[in-house]
mmCIF file of C-alpha atoms in Angstrom:
data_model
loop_
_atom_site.group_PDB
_atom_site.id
_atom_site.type_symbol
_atom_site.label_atom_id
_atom_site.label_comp_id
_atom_site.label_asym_id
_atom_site.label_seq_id
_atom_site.Cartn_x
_atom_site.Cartn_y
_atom_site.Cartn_z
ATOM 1 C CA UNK G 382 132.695 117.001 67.046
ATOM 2 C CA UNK G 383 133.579 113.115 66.694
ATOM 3 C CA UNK G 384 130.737 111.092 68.158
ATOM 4 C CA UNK G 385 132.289 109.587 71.286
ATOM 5 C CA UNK G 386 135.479 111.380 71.914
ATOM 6 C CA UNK G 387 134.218 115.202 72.527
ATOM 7 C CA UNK G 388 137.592 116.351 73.257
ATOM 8 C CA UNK G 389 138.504 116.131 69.505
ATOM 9 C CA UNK G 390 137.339 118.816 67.520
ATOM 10 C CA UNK G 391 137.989 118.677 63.640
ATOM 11 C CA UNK G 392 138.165 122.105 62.466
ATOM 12 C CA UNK G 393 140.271 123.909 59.350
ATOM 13 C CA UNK G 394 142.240 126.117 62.505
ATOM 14 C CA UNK G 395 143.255 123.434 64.569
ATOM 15 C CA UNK G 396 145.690 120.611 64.273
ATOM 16 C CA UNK G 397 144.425 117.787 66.176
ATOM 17 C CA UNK G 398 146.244 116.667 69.079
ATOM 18 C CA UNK G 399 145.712 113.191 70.109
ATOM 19 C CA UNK G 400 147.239 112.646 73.173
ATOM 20 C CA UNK G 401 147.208 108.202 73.794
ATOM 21 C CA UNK G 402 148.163 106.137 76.437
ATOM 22 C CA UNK G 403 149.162 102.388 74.987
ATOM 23 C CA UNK G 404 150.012 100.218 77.171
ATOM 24 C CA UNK G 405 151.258 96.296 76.488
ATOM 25 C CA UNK G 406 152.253 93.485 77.975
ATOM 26 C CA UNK G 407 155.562 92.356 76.474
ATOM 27 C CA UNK G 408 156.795 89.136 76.467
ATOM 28 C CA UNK G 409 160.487 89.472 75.236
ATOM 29 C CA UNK G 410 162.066 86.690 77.429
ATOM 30 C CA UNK G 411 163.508 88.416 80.024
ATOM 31 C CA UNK G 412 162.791 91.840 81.816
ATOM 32 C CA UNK G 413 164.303 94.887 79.423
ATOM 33 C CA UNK G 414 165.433 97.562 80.931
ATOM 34 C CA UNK G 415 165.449 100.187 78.478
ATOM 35 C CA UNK G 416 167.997 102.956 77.479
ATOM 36 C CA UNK G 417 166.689 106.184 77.915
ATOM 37 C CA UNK G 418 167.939 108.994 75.838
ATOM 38 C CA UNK G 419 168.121 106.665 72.511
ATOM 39 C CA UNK G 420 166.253 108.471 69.701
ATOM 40 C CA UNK G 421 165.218 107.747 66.388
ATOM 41 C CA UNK G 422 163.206 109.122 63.530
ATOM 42 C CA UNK G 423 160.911 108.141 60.366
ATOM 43 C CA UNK G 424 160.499 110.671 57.209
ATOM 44 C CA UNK G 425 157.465 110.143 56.193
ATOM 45 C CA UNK G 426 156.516 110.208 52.075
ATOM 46 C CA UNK G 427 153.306 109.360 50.359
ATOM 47 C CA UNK G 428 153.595 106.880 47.521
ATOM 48 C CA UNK G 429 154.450 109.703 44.332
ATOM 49 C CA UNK G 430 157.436 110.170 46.922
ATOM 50 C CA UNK G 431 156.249 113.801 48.476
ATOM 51 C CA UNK G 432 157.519 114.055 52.188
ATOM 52 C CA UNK G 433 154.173 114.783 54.675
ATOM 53 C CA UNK G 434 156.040 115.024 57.847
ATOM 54 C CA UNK G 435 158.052 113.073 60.381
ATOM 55 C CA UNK G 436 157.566 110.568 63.424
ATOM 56 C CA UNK G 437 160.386 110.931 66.090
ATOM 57 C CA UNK G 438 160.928 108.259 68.704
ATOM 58 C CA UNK G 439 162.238 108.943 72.254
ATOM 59 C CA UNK G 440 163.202 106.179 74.411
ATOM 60 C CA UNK G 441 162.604 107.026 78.367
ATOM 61 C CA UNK G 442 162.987 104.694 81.339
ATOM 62 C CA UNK G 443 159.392 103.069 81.152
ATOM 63 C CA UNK G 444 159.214 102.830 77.307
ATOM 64 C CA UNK G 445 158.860 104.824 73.737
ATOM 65 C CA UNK G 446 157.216 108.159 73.014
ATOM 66 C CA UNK G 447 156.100 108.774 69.487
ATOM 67 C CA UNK G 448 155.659 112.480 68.298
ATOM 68 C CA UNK G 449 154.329 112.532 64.899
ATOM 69 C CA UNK G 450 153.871 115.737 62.528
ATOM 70 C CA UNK G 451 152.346 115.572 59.514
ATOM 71 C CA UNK G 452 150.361 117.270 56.423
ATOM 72 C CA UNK G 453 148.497 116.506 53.475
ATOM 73 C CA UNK G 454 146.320 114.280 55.060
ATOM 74 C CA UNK G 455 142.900 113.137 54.265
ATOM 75 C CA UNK G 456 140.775 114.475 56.705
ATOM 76 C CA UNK G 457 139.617 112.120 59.597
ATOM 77 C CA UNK G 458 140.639 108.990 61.300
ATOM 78 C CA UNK G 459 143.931 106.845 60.213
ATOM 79 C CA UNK G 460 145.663 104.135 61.330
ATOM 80 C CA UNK G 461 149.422 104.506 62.557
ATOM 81 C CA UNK G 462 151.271 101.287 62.880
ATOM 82 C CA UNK G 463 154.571 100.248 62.400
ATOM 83 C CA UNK G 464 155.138 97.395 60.436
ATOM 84 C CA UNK G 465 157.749 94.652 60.402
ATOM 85 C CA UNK G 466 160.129 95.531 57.567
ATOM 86 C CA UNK G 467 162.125 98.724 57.217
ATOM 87 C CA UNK G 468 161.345 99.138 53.661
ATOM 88 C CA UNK G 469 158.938 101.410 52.134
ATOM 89 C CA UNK G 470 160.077 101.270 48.542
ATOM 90 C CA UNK G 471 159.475 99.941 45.490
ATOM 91 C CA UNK G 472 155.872 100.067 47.158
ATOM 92 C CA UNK G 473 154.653 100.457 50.705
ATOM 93 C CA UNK G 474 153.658 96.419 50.929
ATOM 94 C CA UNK G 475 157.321 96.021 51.285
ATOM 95 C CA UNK G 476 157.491 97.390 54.744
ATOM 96 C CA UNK G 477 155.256 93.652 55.578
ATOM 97 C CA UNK G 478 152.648 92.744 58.216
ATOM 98 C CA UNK G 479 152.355 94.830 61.694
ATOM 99 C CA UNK G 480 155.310 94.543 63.952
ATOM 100 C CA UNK G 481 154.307 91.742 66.159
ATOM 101 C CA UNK G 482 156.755 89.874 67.825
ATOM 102 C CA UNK G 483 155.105 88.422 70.131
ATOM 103 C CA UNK G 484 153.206 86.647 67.951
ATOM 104 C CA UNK G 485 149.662 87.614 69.384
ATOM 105 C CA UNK G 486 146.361 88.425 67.878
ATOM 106 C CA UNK G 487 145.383 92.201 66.749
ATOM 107 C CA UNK G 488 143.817 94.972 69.080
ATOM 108 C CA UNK G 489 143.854 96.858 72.196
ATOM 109 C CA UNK G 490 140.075 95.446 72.934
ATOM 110 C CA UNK G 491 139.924 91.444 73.394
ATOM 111 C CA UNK G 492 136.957 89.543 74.863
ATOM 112 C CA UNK G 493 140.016 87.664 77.224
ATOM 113 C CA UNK G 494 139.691 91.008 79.334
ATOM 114 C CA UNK G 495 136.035 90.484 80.091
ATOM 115 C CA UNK G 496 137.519 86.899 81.393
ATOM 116 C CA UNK G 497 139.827 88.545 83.705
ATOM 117 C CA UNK G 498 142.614 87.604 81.460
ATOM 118 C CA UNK G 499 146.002 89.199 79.956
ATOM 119 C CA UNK G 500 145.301 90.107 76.675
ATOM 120 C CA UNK G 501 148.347 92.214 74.849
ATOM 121 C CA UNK G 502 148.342 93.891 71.083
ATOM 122 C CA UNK G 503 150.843 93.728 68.328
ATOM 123 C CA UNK G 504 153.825 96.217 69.539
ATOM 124 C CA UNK G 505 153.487 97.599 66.453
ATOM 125 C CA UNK G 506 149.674 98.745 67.189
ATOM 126 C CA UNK G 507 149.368 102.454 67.864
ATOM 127 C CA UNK G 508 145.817 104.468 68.487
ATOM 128 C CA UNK G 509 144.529 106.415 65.318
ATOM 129 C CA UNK G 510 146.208 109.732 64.366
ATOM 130 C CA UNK G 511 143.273 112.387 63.327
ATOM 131 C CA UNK G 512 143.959 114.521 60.751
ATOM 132 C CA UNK G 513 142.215 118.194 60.831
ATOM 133 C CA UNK G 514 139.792 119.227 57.832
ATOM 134 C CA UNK G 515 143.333 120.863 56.391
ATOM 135 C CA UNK G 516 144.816 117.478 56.329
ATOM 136 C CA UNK G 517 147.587 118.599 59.516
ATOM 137 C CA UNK G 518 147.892 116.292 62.217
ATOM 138 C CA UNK G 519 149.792 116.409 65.460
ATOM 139 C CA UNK G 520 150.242 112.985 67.775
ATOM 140 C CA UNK G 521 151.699 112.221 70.799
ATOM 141 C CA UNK G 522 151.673 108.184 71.945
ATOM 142 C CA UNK G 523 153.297 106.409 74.513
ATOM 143 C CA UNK G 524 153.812 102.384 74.170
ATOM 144 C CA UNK G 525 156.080 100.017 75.840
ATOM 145 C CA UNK G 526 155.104 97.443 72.468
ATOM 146 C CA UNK G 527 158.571 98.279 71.075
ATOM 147 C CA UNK G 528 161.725 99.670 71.642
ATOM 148 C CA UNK G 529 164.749 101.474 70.700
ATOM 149 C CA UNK G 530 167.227 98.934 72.366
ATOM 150 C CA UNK G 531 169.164 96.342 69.609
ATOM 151 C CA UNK G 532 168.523 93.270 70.754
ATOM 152 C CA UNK G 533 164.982 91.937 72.841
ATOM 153 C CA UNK G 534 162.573 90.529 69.998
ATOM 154 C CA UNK G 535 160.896 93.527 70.662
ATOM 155 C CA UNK G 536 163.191 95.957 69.187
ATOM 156 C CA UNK G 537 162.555 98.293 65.951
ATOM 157 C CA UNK G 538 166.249 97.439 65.135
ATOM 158 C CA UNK G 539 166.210 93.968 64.726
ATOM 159 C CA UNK G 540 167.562 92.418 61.423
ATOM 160 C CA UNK G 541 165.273 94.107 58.865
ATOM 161 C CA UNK G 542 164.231 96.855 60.915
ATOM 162 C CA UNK G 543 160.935 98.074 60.637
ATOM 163 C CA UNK G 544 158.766 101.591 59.230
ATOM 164 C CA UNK G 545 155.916 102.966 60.250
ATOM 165 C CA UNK G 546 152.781 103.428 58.215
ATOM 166 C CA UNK G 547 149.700 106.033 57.968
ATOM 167 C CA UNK G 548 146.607 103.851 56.570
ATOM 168 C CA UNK G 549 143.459 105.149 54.605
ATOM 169 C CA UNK G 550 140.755 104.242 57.486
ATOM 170 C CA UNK G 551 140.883 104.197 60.797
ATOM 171 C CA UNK G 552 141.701 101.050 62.766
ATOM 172 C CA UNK G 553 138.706 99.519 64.947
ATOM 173 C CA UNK G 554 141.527 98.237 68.135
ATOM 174 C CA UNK G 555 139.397 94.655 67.982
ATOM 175 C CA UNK G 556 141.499 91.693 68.073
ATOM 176 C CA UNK G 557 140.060 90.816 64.076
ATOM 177 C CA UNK G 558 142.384 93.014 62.059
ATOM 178 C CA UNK G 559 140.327 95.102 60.378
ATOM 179 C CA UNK G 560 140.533 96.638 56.435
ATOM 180 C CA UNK G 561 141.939 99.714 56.904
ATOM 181 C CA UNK G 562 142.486 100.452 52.791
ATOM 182 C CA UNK G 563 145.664 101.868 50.995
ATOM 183 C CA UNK G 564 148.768 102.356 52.485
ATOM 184 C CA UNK G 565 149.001 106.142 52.347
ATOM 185 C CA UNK G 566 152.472 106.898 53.888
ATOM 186 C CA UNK G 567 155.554 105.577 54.785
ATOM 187 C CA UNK G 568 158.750 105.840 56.484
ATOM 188 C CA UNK G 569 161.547 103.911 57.636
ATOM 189 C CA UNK G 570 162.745 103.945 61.324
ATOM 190 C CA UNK G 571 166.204 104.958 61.785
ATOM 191 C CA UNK G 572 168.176 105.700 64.419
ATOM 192 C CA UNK G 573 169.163 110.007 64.905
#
């Protein structure tokens, strides 16, 4: 059982569901009011090209849910983020830095909180995805850090789009971005 988090159990039967609550502060210049019902969708492939699954995006009236199914997965802890670019190929360090456009530091956990103080994450930042001892994962996220709207700054559409990447290591949620390792999947966000 993970240390910390005894509602995850990482067994060779069971595909870990992660169930995660993110919520942001967005500063897009205005109030959005999203569209709900707008949809969109990322194949994911590792680098030697093999497909592992999908992440499907479902704009509702108070912001984006993010199913993701995957396999082939090392084992454990990975972070999910979507990055800036909507480009995975010729290599996945074309999709770019985190999506982030509200310029802002990394991390759901910043000392400004113990302050009393807003503190906000990329939009891009997701919680981990947990992959079981057969390398299947199952994830379910909500975030209002992005959306399916064209448009506000913090769109998915804007003009290079943007993917969404599975990394080797976990990510820490501290506001220094930590080394998470290789890249290990990829896919572009498109609308469906």
């Amino acid at each position: 059982m993970a240390r910390g988090l005894p509602f995850l159990a990482l067994t060779p039967v069971i595909v870990v569901i992660v169930v995660g609550v993110v919520l942001f502060n967005i500063r897009s210049g205005g109030e959005h009011e999203p569209t709900p019902g707008l949809t969109a969708a990322a194949t994911m492939s590792t680098a030697d090209g093999d497909v592992i699954g999908t992440v499907r995006f479902l704009q509702t009236s108070g912001g984006v849910l993010v199913i993701a199914e995957m396999q082939g997965l090392p084992p454990g802890g990975h972070a999910f983020v979507i990055h800036e670019a909507g480009a995975c190929t010729p290599n996945f360090d074309a999709a770019g830095d985190h999506f982030n456009p509200t310029g802002v530091e990394h991390g759901f956990i910043h000392s400004a909180w113990q302050r009393g103080e807003a503190a906000e994450a990329h939009g891009g930042d997701l919680p981990n995805i947990y992959a079981a001892s057969d390398g299947a994962a199952r994830a379910d996220f909500f975030t209002v850090g992005v959306t399916l709207d064209e448009g506000p700054a913090h769109s998915v559409f804007d003009a290079d789009g943007s993917a969404i990447i599975v990394h080797e290591l976990p990510d820490t949620y501290g506001a220094s971005e930590p080394d998470t390792g290789a890249r290990l999947a990829c896919g572009v966000i498109t609308p469906t």
